[in-house]
Amino acid sequence: MATEQPRESRHEEIAAICERKAGGVSETRDEADKYTVVGAARRGTYANWLTPIEEHFVCHRNDIPDIDADAWAVSLRGDVDADSNTDLTMAEIRDDYPTVAVAHTMECAGNGRGQHRPETGSVQWGYEAAGTAFWTGTPVSSILREQGVKSPAGKWLTAIGGDPSDGDDVFARSIPLSKALDDCILAYEMNGEPLPEEHGFPVRLIVPGWYGVNNVKWVEELRVTDSMVTEGSLDRPGEHAYWQQVSYRLHPEGVEPDALETIDTFDTWEQLEGAVEHPYTFDVNVMSLVGAPDGESPVTPKSDGTVEVRGVAWAGDDAVEKIEISADGGESWANGELFGPEYTGAWRLFRYDWEPDVGTHRLLSRATDELGRRQPASISEPEAWREALPNDEFPWNEGGFAANAYEPNGVEVEVEKN
Ligand SMILES: Nc1nc2c(c(=O)[nH]1)N[C@H]1C(S)=C(S)[C@@H](COP(=O)(O)O)O[C@H]1N2
Ligand SMILES: [Mo]
């Protein structure tokens, strides 16, 4: 299958992106040499709420398409008004609908894959494939309402990327129509700048709080359907369902998940708890990262003996309720304080006044969301599947998706005498 082939041009693309991003990102190891993957170069990215474009990770499989924005159109297909199987130009998308901005924490579903033991292959992300930006664009609901789409019950929206496939697979991803109508947008700006080409110029889907893969870049078609994309369900050549039904699903080693037309539970964690046998990566699992101290240089406590620990915590489209910090390997935990902007789908900042002794310590952060889900300690052995979560472990899975264990993300900090 084409998706297993290395891609020659990725090295050039990565070099060009790193140059444009001026040191804010660095290349991530890709065992299979397929993806364009750069991640935040420094832990300090996670000491701030807004991620500058320069520090925002990039992840995609095919070459960035060469696009003439004036000629670009987004086709509306499927279960929409028959006489308006329309193609929307960029000018129409910008001018004929309300303009909104949403804050969204983008996290690649493969973030943390590099923490799986044994290794899983593919892109070996540590924690650097996450960032929060403001995305400006048009509500999907405004566009679809005009097409006569009203009730989302049981329906799906499939977004198709215009990136030229390396083989014959189409980059198509389906999300429940209820989510699409709730808060998704077609975005054409990122942090107030025109969308950079590597982030989806001229237009991409933003699915607030859901894993990166759902946020289709270079969107050329939106299709309202009764089921998720399955093989042969799009009226175009090529393989349609690879990115929805084969890749980006959680399963033990050697398992080929069944392609499903629909599921009732989109919450990734609920699927993982058993609601869906081999979960799809939709909303993001609860996660946190310490951004400061960053471990790159020693810290000196202030005159009152404290060091401010600062970071970010997120839980997809659920709210973060609690953040805890440990400096003794998880033996004891102290509550940190959540502060700063509070948008559905974007992370919160946290802080904690740490009173360390002189010496070297490893700081851990652990978040809990409003539904009481807490980051597990570590990633399990490959054999554990349903047994992992009750043991405070994240289940090792063959594709290395959706990991949110806290131990692998700890930071070693040297504290000097003040
Ligand atoms: N068309 C298209 N959209 C895509 C991809 C892709 O390969 N093709 N990669 C997805 C994945 S896996 C991720 S993690 C996000 C990353 O978005 P970013 O590069 O803007 O950070 O884009 C998603 N959208
Ligand atoms: Mo991703």
CSV table of C-alpha atoms and ligand atoms in Angstrom, one decimal:
chain,number,residue,atom,x,y,z
A,1,MET,CA,0.0,0.0,0.0
A,2,ALA,CA,1.2,3.5,-0.9
A,3,THR,CA,0.9,4.6,2.7
A,4,GLU,CA,3.8,2.3,3.6
A,5,GLN,CA,6.3,3.9,1.2
A,6,PRO,CA,8.9,6.5,2.2
A,7,ARG,CA,8.5,9.9,0.7
A,8,GLU,CA,11.6,11.5,-1.0
A,9,SER,CA,10.4,15.1,-0.9
A,10,ARG,CA,9.7,15.2,2.9
A,11,HIS,CA,13.3,16.2,3.7
A,12,GLU,CA,13.1,19.3,1.5
A,13,GLU,CA,9.7,20.2,3.0
A,14,ILE,CA,11.0,19.8,6.5
A,15,ALA,CA,14.1,21.9,5.8
A,16,ALA,CA,11.9,24.7,4.3
A,17,ILE,CA,9.5,24.7,7.2
A,18,CYS,CA,12.3,24.7,9.8
A,19,GLU,CA,13.7,27.7,8.1
A,20,ARG,CA,10.4,29.6,8.0
A,21,LYS,CA,9.8,28.8,11.6
A,22,ALA,CA,13.2,30.2,12.5
A,23,GLY,CA,14.3,27.8,15.2
A,24,GLY,CA,10.9,27.4,17.0
A,25,VAL,CA,10.6,23.8,15.8
A,26,SER,CA,12.9,20.9,15.0
A,27,GLU,CA,12.5,17.7,13.0
A,28,THR,CA,11.1,14.6,14.7
A,29,ARG,CA,12.4,11.1,14.0
A,30,ASP,CA,10.2,9.2,11.5
A,31,GLU,CA,11.2,5.5,11.4
A,32,ALA,CA,9.4,5.0,8.0
A,33,ASP,CA,10.6,8.3,6.5
A,34,LYS,CA,7.1,9.2,5.3
A,35,TYR,CA,5.7,12.2,7.2
A,36,THR,CA,6.5,15.9,7.3
A,37,VAL,CA,7.0,16.2,11.0
A,38,VAL,CA,8.4,19.0,13.0
A,39,GLY,CA,7.7,19.7,16.7
A,40,ALA,CA,8.2,22.4,19.3
A,41,ALA,CA,12.0,22.7,19.7
A,42,ARG,CA,11.9,23.7,23.4
A,43,ARG,CA,9.9,22.7,26.4
A,44,GLY,CA,9.4,26.4,27.1
A,45,THR,CA,6.6,26.5,24.4
A,46,TYR,CA,4.5,24.9,27.2
A,47,ALA,CA,5.0,27.8,29.6
A,48,ASN,CA,2.7,30.0,27.4
A,49,TRP,CA,-1.0,29.8,26.5
A,50,LEU,CA,-0.7,31.1,22.9
A,51,THR,CA,1.7,29.1,20.7
A,52,PRO,CA,3.4,31.3,18.1
A,53,ILE,CA,3.2,30.0,14.6
A,54,GLU,CA,7.0,29.5,14.7
A,55,GLU,CA,6.6,27.0,17.6
A,56,HIS,CA,3.5,25.2,16.4
A,57,PHE,CA,4.2,21.6,15.2
A,58,VAL,CA,3.4,20.4,11.7
A,59,CYS,CA,2.3,16.9,10.7
A,60,HIS,CA,1.2,15.5,7.3
A,61,ARG,CA,1.7,12.6,5.0
A,62,ASN,CA,1.6,14.0,1.5
A,63,ASP,CA,3.3,16.9,-0.2
A,64,ILE,CA,1.9,20.3,0.5
A,65,PRO,CA,-0.3,21.0,-2.5
A,66,ASP,CA,0.7,23.8,-4.9
A,67,ILE,CA,-2.4,26.0,-4.6
A,68,ASP,CA,-3.9,29.0,-6.5
A,69,ALA,CA,-6.2,30.4,-3.8
A,70,ASP,CA,-8.2,32.4,-6.3
A,71,ALA,CA,-9.1,29.2,-8.1
A,72,TRP,CA,-9.6,27.1,-5.0
A,73,ALA,CA,-13.1,25.9,-4.1
A,74,VAL,CA,-14.6,23.8,-1.4
A,75,SER,CA,-17.3,21.4,-2.8
A,76,LEU,CA,-20.4,20.7,-0.7
A,77,ARG,CA,-21.7,17.2,-1.4
A,78,GLY,CA,-23.8,14.4,-0.1
A,79,ASP,CA,-27.0,14.9,1.8
A,80,VAL,CA,-27.3,18.7,1.1
A,81,ASP,CA,-29.8,20.5,-1.0
A,82,ALA,CA,-29.9,18.8,-4.4
A,83,ASP,CA,-29.9,22.0,-6.4
A,84,SER,CA,-27.0,23.4,-4.4
A,85,ASN,CA,-24.3,20.8,-4.7
A,86,THR,CA,-22.3,23.9,-4.6
A,87,ASP,CA,-18.6,24.8,-4.9
A,88,LEU,CA,-17.7,27.7,-2.6
A,89,THR,CA,-14.8,30.0,-3.6
A,90,MET,CA,-12.5,31.4,-0.9
A,91,ALA,CA,-14.1,34.8,-1.5
A,92,GLU,CA,-17.5,33.3,-0.7
A,93,ILE,CA,-16.2,31.5,2.4
A,94,ARG,CA,-14.8,34.8,3.7
A,95,ASP,CA,-17.5,37.3,2.7
A,96,ASP,CA,-20.8,35.5,2.7
A,97,TYR,CA,-20.9,34.2,6.2
A,98,PRO,CA,-20.0,35.4,9.7
A,99,THR,CA,-16.4,35.6,10.7
A,100,VAL,CA,-15.4,34.0,14.0
A,101,ALA,CA,-12.3,32.9,15.8
A,102,VAL,CA,-11.8,29.9,17.9
A,103,ALA,CA,-9.0,28.8,20.3
A,104,HIS,CA,-8.0,25.2,19.7
A,105,THR,CA,-5.3,23.0,21.2
A,106,MET,CA,-4.0,20.9,18.3
A,107,GLU,CA,-2.4,17.7,19.4
A,108,CYS,CA,-1.3,15.0,17.1
A,109,ALA,CA,-2.9,11.7,18.1
A,110,GLY,CA,0.6,10.3,17.8
A,111,ASN,CA,2.0,12.6,20.4
A,112,GLY,CA,3.7,10.4,23.0
A,113,ARG,CA,4.1,7.6,20.5
A,114,GLY,CA,7.9,7.7,21.1
A,115,GLN,CA,7.2,6.7,24.8
A,116,HIS,CA,5.8,3.3,23.9
A,117,ARG,CA,8.1,0.3,24.8
A,118,PRO,CA,8.7,-1.6,22.6
A,119,GLU,CA,8.7,1.1,20.0
A,120,THR,CA,5.8,1.2,17.6
A,121,GLY,CA,7.6,2.5,14.5
A,122,SER,CA,6.5,5.6,12.5
A,123,VAL,CA,6.9,9.1,14.0
A,124,GLN,CA,8.6,9.0,17.4
A,125,TRP,CA,7.0,12.1,19.0
A,126,GLY,CA,7.8,12.8,22.6
A,127,TYR,CA,5.5,15.6,23.8
A,128,GLU,CA,6.3,18.2,21.1
A,129,ALA,CA,3.3,17.7,18.8
A,130,ALA,CA,0.9,20.0,20.7
A,131,GLY,CA,0.1,23.7,20.4
A,132,THR,CA,-2.6,26.3,20.9
A,133,ALA,CA,-3.5,28.9,18.3
A,134,PHE,CA,-6.4,31.2,17.4
A,135,TRP,CA,-8.0,30.2,14.2
A,136,THR,CA,-10.1,32.6,12.2
A,137,GLY,CA,-12.8,31.5,9.7
A,138,THR,CA,-16.4,30.6,9.0
A,139,PRO,CA,-18.6,28.4,11.1
A,140,VAL,CA,-19.4,25.1,9.4
A,141,SER,CA,-22.9,25.5,10.7
A,142,SER,CA,-23.5,28.7,8.8
A,143,ILE,CA,-22.4,27.0,5.5
A,144,LEU,CA,-24.4,23.8,6.1
A,145,ARG,CA,-27.5,25.6,7.3
A,146,GLU,CA,-27.7,27.4,4.0
A,147,GLN,CA,-27.5,24.0,2.3
A,148,GLY,CA,-30.6,22.9,4.2
A,149,VAL,CA,-28.8,20.7,6.7
A,150,LYS,CA,-30.7,20.9,10.0
A,151,SER,CA,-30.8,17.8,12.2
A,152,PRO,CA,-27.4,16.3,12.9
A,153,ALA,CA,-28.9,13.1,14.5
A,154,GLY,CA,-26.8,10.1,13.5
A,155,LYS,CA,-25.1,11.9,10.6
A,156,TRP,CA,-21.5,12.5,9.8
A,157,LEU,CA,-19.5,15.1,8.0
A,158,THR,CA,-16.5,13.9,5.9
A,159,ALA,CA,-13.8,16.4,5.0
A,160,ILE,CA,-11.4,15.6,2.2
A,161,GLY,CA,-8.0,17.1,1.8
A,162,GLY,CA,-6.7,18.4,-1.6
A,163,ASP,CA,-3.2,17.1,-0.9
A,164,PRO,CA,-2.0,15.0,-3.8
A,165,SER,CA,-1.8,11.4,-2.5
A,166,ASP,CA,1.5,9.6,-2.7
A,167,GLY,CA,-0.3,6.4,-3.6
A,168,ASP,CA,-4.0,6.1,-4.2
A,169,ASP,CA,-5.4,6.9,-0.8
A,170,VAL,CA,-7.5,10.0,-0.2
A,171,PHE,CA,-7.0,12.1,3.0
A,172,ALA,CA,-10.6,11.9,4.2
A,173,ARG,CA,-11.8,12.1,7.8
A,174,SER,CA,-15.3,11.9,9.2
A,175,ILE,CA,-16.6,13.6,12.4
A,176,PRO,CA,-20.1,13.4,13.7
A,177,LEU,CA,-22.3,16.1,12.2
A,178,SER,CA,-23.3,17.2,15.7
A,179,LYS,CA,-19.7,18.3,16.5
A,180,ALA,CA,-19.4,19.9,13.1
A,181,LEU,CA,-22.5,22.1,13.6
A,182,ASP,CA,-21.6,22.8,17.2
A,183,ASP,CA,-18.2,24.6,17.0
A,184,CYS,CA,-16.2,23.6,13.9
A,185,ILE,CA,-14.9,26.2,11.5
A,186,LEU,CA,-13.3,26.4,8.0
A,187,ALA,CA,-10.2,28.5,9.0
A,188,TYR,CA,-8.2,30.7,6.7
A,189,GLU,CA,-6.1,32.5,9.4
A,190,MET,CA,-3.9,31.3,12.2
A,191,ASN,CA,-3.0,33.7,15.0
A,192,GLY,CA,-4.2,36.6,12.8
A,193,GLU,CA,-1.9,35.7,9.9
A,194,PRO,CA,-2.9,34.2,6.6
A,195,LEU,CA,-2.8,30.4,7.0
A,196,PRO,CA,0.7,29.3,6.3
A,197,GLU,CA,0.9,26.7,3.5
A,198,GLU,CA,2.1,23.9,5.9
A,199,HIS,CA,-0.9,24.5,8.1
A,200,GLY,CA,-3.5,24.1,5.3
A,201,PHE,CA,-3.5,27.2,3.1
A,202,PRO,CA,-6.0,28.4,1.8
A,203,VAL,CA,-8.5,26.7,4.1
A,204,ARG,CA,-8.7,23.9,6.7
A,205,LEU,CA,-11.1,22.4,9.1
A,206,ILE,CA,-10.7,23.2,12.8
A,207,VAL,CA,-12.4,20.8,15.2
A,208,PRO,CA,-11.9,22.4,18.6
A,209,GLY,CA,-10.4,20.0,21.2
A,210,TRP,CA,-10.2,17.0,18.8
A,211,TYR,CA,-7.0,15.2,17.7
A,212,GLY,CA,-5.0,16.9,14.9
A,213,VAL,CA,-5.9,14.2,12.3
A,214,ASN,CA,-9.6,15.4,12.3
A,215,ASN,CA,-8.4,18.9,11.4
A,216,VAL,CA,-8.2,18.3,7.7
A,217,LYS,CA,-5.8,20.8,5.9
A,218,TRP,CA,-6.3,22.0,2.3
A,219,VAL,CA,-10.0,21.1,2.4
A,220,GLU,CA,-11.5,20.6,-1.0
A,221,GLU,CA,-14.7,18.8,-0.1
A,222,LEU,CA,-17.2,18.6,2.7
A,223,ARG,CA,-19.7,15.7,2.5
A,224,VAL,CA,-22.8,15.1,4.7
A,225,THR,CA,-23.4,11.4,5.0
A,226,ASP,CA,-25.2,8.7,7.0
A,227,SER,CA,-22.0,7.0,7.9
A,228,MET,CA,-18.3,7.5,8.5
A,229,VAL,CA,-16.2,7.2,5.3
A,230,THR,CA,-15.9,3.6,4.4
A,231,GLU,CA,-14.1,2.0,1.4
A,232,GLY,CA,-15.8,3.0,-1.8
A,233,SER,CA,-18.1,5.5,-0.2
A,234,LEU,CA,-16.7,8.6,-2.0
A,235,ASP,CA,-17.4,9.2,-5.7
A,236,ARG,CA,-13.8,9.4,-6.7
A,237,PRO,CA,-11.0,7.0,-7.5
A,238,GLY,CA,-8.5,5.7,-5.0
A,239,GLU,CA,-8.7,4.2,-1.5
A,240,HIS,CA,-11.1,6.2,0.7
A,241,ALA,CA,-11.0,4.9,4.2
A,242,TYR,CA,-7.4,4.4,5.2
A,243,TRP,CA,-7.1,7.4,7.4
A,244,GLN,CA,-10.5,6.8,9.2
A,245,GLN,CA,-10.8,3.1,9.4
A,246,VAL,CA,-7.3,1.6,9.4
A,247,SER,CA,-4.8,4.2,10.7
A,248,TYR,CA,-5.5,6.4,13.7
A,249,ARG,CA,-7.3,3.6,15.6
A,250,LEU,CA,-6.3,2.1,18.9
A,251,HIS,CA,-5.8,-1.6,19.0
A,252,PRO,CA,-3.4,-4.3,20.4
A,253,GLU,CA,-0.6,-5.7,18.2
A,254,GLY,CA,-1.6,-7.7,15.2
A,255,VAL,CA,-5.3,-6.7,15.2
A,256,GLU,CA,-7.0,-5.3,12.1
A,257,PRO,CA,-10.0,-3.3,13.4
A,258,ASP,CA,-13.4,-3.7,11.6
A,259,ALA,CA,-14.5,-0.7,9.6
A,260,LEU,CA,-17.6,0.7,11.2
A,261,GLU,CA,-20.3,2.8,9.6
A,262,THR,CA,-21.2,4.6,12.8
A,263,ILE,CA,-20.6,4.6,16.6
A,264,ASP,CA,-22.5,6.2,19.4
A,265,THR,CA,-19.7,7.4,21.6
A,266,PHE,CA,-17.1,9.8,20.2
A,267,ASP,CA,-15.3,10.5,23.4
A,268,THR,CA,-12.0,8.8,22.9
A,269,TRP,CA,-11.6,7.8,26.6
A,270,GLU,CA,-15.1,6.4,26.8
A,271,GLN,CA,-14.3,4.3,23.7
A,272,LEU,CA,-11.1,3.1,25.4
A,273,GLU,CA,-13.0,2.1,28.5
A,274,GLY,CA,-14.8,-0.4,26.3
A,275,ALA,CA,-17.6,1.5,24.5
A,276,VAL,CA,-15.9,0.8,21.1
A,277,GLU,CA,-13.7,-2.2,20.7
A,278,HIS,CA,-11.0,-0.4,18.7
A,279,PRO,CA,-11.4,3.3,19.4
A,280,TYR,CA,-11.2,6.1,16.9
A,281,THR,CA,-9.1,9.1,17.8
A,282,PHE,CA,-11.7,11.9,18.2
A,283,ASP,CA,-11.6,14.2,21.2
A,284,VAL,CA,-8.3,14.6,23.0
A,285,ASN,CA,-7.5,12.7,26.2
A,286,VAL,CA,-6.6,14.6,29.4
A,287,MET,CA,-3.0,15.8,29.3
A,288,SER,CA,-0.6,18.2,30.9
A,289,LEU,CA,3.0,19.4,30.4
A,290,VAL,CA,5.4,21.5,32.6
A,291,GLY,CA,6.9,24.3,30.5
A,292,ALA,CA,8.9,26.0,33.2
A,293,PRO,CA,11.4,25.2,34.6
A,294,ASP,CA,12.4,23.7,31.3
A,295,GLY,CA,15.3,21.6,32.6
A,296,GLU,CA,17.8,23.3,30.2
A,297,SER,CA,19.6,25.3,32.9
A,298,PRO,CA,19.7,25.3,36.7
A,299,VAL,CA,17.1,27.3,38.6
A,300,THR,CA,17.6,29.4,41.7
A,301,PRO,CA,14.7,29.9,44.2
A,302,LYS,CA,13.5,33.4,44.9
A,303,SER,CA,14.1,34.9,48.4
A,304,ASP,CA,11.1,33.2,49.8
A,305,GLY,CA,12.5,29.8,48.7
A,306,THR,CA,10.1,29.2,45.9
A,307,VAL,CA,10.4,28.4,42.2
A,308,GLU,CA,7.3,29.0,40.0
A,309,VAL,CA,6.4,25.8,38.1
A,310,ARG,CA,4.2,26.7,35.1
A,311,GLY,CA,2.6,24.7,32.4
A,312,VAL,CA,-0.5,23.8,30.4
A,313,ALA,CA,-3.3,21.2,30.9
A,314,TRP,CA,-6.0,20.2,28.5
A,315,ALA,CA,-8.7,17.6,28.0
A,316,GLY,CA,-10.1,17.9,24.5
A,317,ASP,CA,-13.5,19.5,24.5
A,318,ASP,CA,-13.9,18.8,28.3
A,319,ALA,CA,-12.7,21.2,31.0
A,320,VAL,CA,-9.7,20.5,33.1
A,321,GLU,CA,-10.7,20.4,36.7
A,322,LYS,CA,-7.5,19.7,38.6
A,323,ILE,CA,-3.7,19.9,38.2
A,324,GLU,CA,-1.3,18.2,40.5
A,325,ILE,CA,2.5,18.4,40.8
A,326,SER,CA,4.9,15.8,42.2
A,327,ALA,CA,8.6,16.3,42.9
A,328,ASP,CA,9.1,12.8,44.4
A,329,GLY,CA,8.3,10.4,41.5
A,330,GLY,CA,4.6,10.4,42.2
A,331,GLU,CA,4.7,9.5,45.9
A,332,SER,CA,3.0,12.7,46.9
A,333,TRP,CA,1.1,15.3,45.0
A,334,ALA,CA,0.4,19.0,45.6
A,335,ASN,CA,-2.4,20.9,43.9
A,336,GLY,CA,-1.4,23.6,41.4
A,337,GLU,CA,-3.7,26.5,40.3
A,338,LEU,CA,-5.4,26.7,37.0
A,339,PHE,CA,-5.5,30.2,35.6
A,340,GLY,CA,-5.8,32.3,32.4
A,341,PRO,CA,-8.1,32.0,29.4
A,342,GLU,CA,-10.8,29.3,29.5
A,343,TYR,CA,-12.0,28.3,26.0
A,344,THR,CA,-13.7,25.0,25.2
A,345,GLY,CA,-11.1,23.0,23.1
A,346,ALA,CA,-8.0,24.9,24.3
A,347,TRP,CA,-5.7,24.3,27.2
A,348,ARG,CA,-5.4,26.1,30.5
A,349,LEU,CA,-2.3,27.5,32.1
A,350,PHE,CA,-1.3,26.3,35.6
A,351,ARG,CA,1.1,27.4,38.2
A,352,TYR,CA,2.5,26.0,41.4
A,353,ASP,CA,4.9,27.6,44.0
A,354,TRP,CA,7.5,24.9,44.5
A,355,GLU,CA,9.8,25.0,47.5
A,356,PRO,CA,12.7,22.7,46.5
A,357,ASP,CA,15.8,21.6,48.3
A,358,VAL,CA,19.1,22.2,46.5
A,359,GLY,CA,19.8,19.3,44.2
A,360,THR,CA,18.3,17.5,41.2
A,361,HIS,CA,14.6,16.7,41.1
A,362,ARG,CA,12.2,15.3,38.5
A,363,LEU,CA,8.9,17.3,38.3
A,364,LEU,CA,5.7,15.5,37.2
A,365,SER,CA,2.4,17.0,36.3
A,366,ARG,CA,-1.0,15.2,36.3
A,367,ALA,CA,-4.3,16.6,35.2
A,368,THR,CA,-7.9,15.5,35.9
A,369,ASP,CA,-10.8,16.5,33.7
A,370,GLU,CA,-14.4,17.4,34.6
A,371,LEU,CA,-15.5,13.8,34.1
A,372,GLY,CA,-13.0,12.6,36.6
A,373,ARG,CA,-10.6,11.1,34.1
A,374,ARG,CA,-7.0,11.4,35.3
A,375,GLN,CA,-3.7,11.0,33.4
A,376,PRO,CA,-2.4,7.5,34.0
A,377,ALA,CA,1.2,7.0,35.3
A,378,SER,CA,2.8,5.1,32.5
A,379,ILE,CA,2.3,3.2,29.2
A,380,SER,CA,1.5,-0.5,29.7
A,381,GLU,CA,3.2,-3.6,28.4
A,382,PRO,CA,1.9,-4.6,24.9
A,383,GLU,CA,-0.2,-7.5,26.3
A,384,ALA,CA,-2.3,-5.3,28.5
A,385,TRP,CA,-5.4,-3.9,26.7
A,386,ARG,CA,-8.5,-3.7,28.9
A,387,GLU,CA,-6.4,-4.3,32.0
A,388,ALA,CA,-4.3,-1.2,31.5
A,389,LEU,CA,-6.6,1.6,32.5
A,390,PRO,CA,-7.7,0.1,35.9
A,391,ASN,CA,-4.0,-0.3,36.7
A,392,ASP,CA,-3.3,3.4,36.1
A,393,GLU,CA,-1.6,2.6,32.8
A,394,PHE,CA,-2.3,3.8,29.3
A,395,PRO,CA,-2.7,0.8,27.0
A,396,TRP,CA,0.2,0.2,24.7
A,397,ASN,CA,-1.3,0.1,21.2
A,398,GLU,CA,0.2,-0.9,17.9
A,399,GLY,CA,-0.1,2.6,16.3
A,400,GLY,CA,1.0,4.4,19.4
A,401,PHE,CA,-2.0,6.7,19.5
A,402,ALA,CA,-3.6,9.0,22.1
A,403,ALA,CA,-1.1,8.3,24.9
A,404,ASN,CA,-1.3,10.6,27.9
A,405,ALA,CA,0.8,9.1,30.6
A,406,TYR,CA,2.5,11.6,32.9
A,407,GLU,CA,5.8,9.8,33.9
A,408,PRO,CA,7.4,10.0,30.5
A,409,ASN,CA,6.8,13.7,30.3
A,410,GLY,CA,8.6,14.6,33.5
A,411,VAL,CA,11.3,17.2,33.6
A,412,GLU,CA,14.7,16.9,35.4
A,413,VAL,CA,15.5,20.2,37.2
A,414,GLU,CA,18.7,21.2,38.9
A,415,VAL,CA,18.1,23.6,41.8
A,416,GLU,CA,21.0,25.8,43.0
A,417,LYS,CA,21.4,27.6,46.3
A,418,ASN,CA,20.0,31.2,46.1
B,1,LIG,N1,-5.1,17.1,4.2
B,1,LIG,C1,-4.4,16.7,5.3
B,1,LIG,N2,-4.8,17.2,6.5
B,1,LIG,C2,-4.2,16.8,7.6
B,1,LIG,C3,-3.1,15.9,7.6
B,1,LIG,C4,-2.7,15.4,6.3
B,1,LIG,O1,-1.8,14.6,6.2
B,1,LIG,N3,-3.4,15.8,5.2
B,1,LIG,N4,-2.5,15.6,8.7
B,1,LIG,C5,-3.3,15.7,9.9
B,1,LIG,C6,-2.6,15.4,11.2
B,1,LIG,S1,-2.2,13.8,11.5
B,1,LIG,C7,-2.4,16.4,12.1
B,1,LIG,S2,-1.6,16.0,13.6
B,1,LIG,C8,-2.7,17.8,11.9
B,1,LIG,C9,-1.5,18.7,12.1
B,1,LIG,O2,-1.9,20.0,11.9
B,1,LIG,P1,-0.7,21.1,11.8
B,1,LIG,O3,0.3,20.6,10.8
B,1,LIG,O4,-1.3,22.4,11.3
B,1,LIG,O5,-0.1,21.2,13.2
B,1,LIG,O6,-3.1,18.0,10.5
B,1,LIG,C10,-4.0,17.0,10.1
B,1,LIG,N5,-4.6,17.4,8.8
B,2,MO,MO,-1.3,13.6,13.6
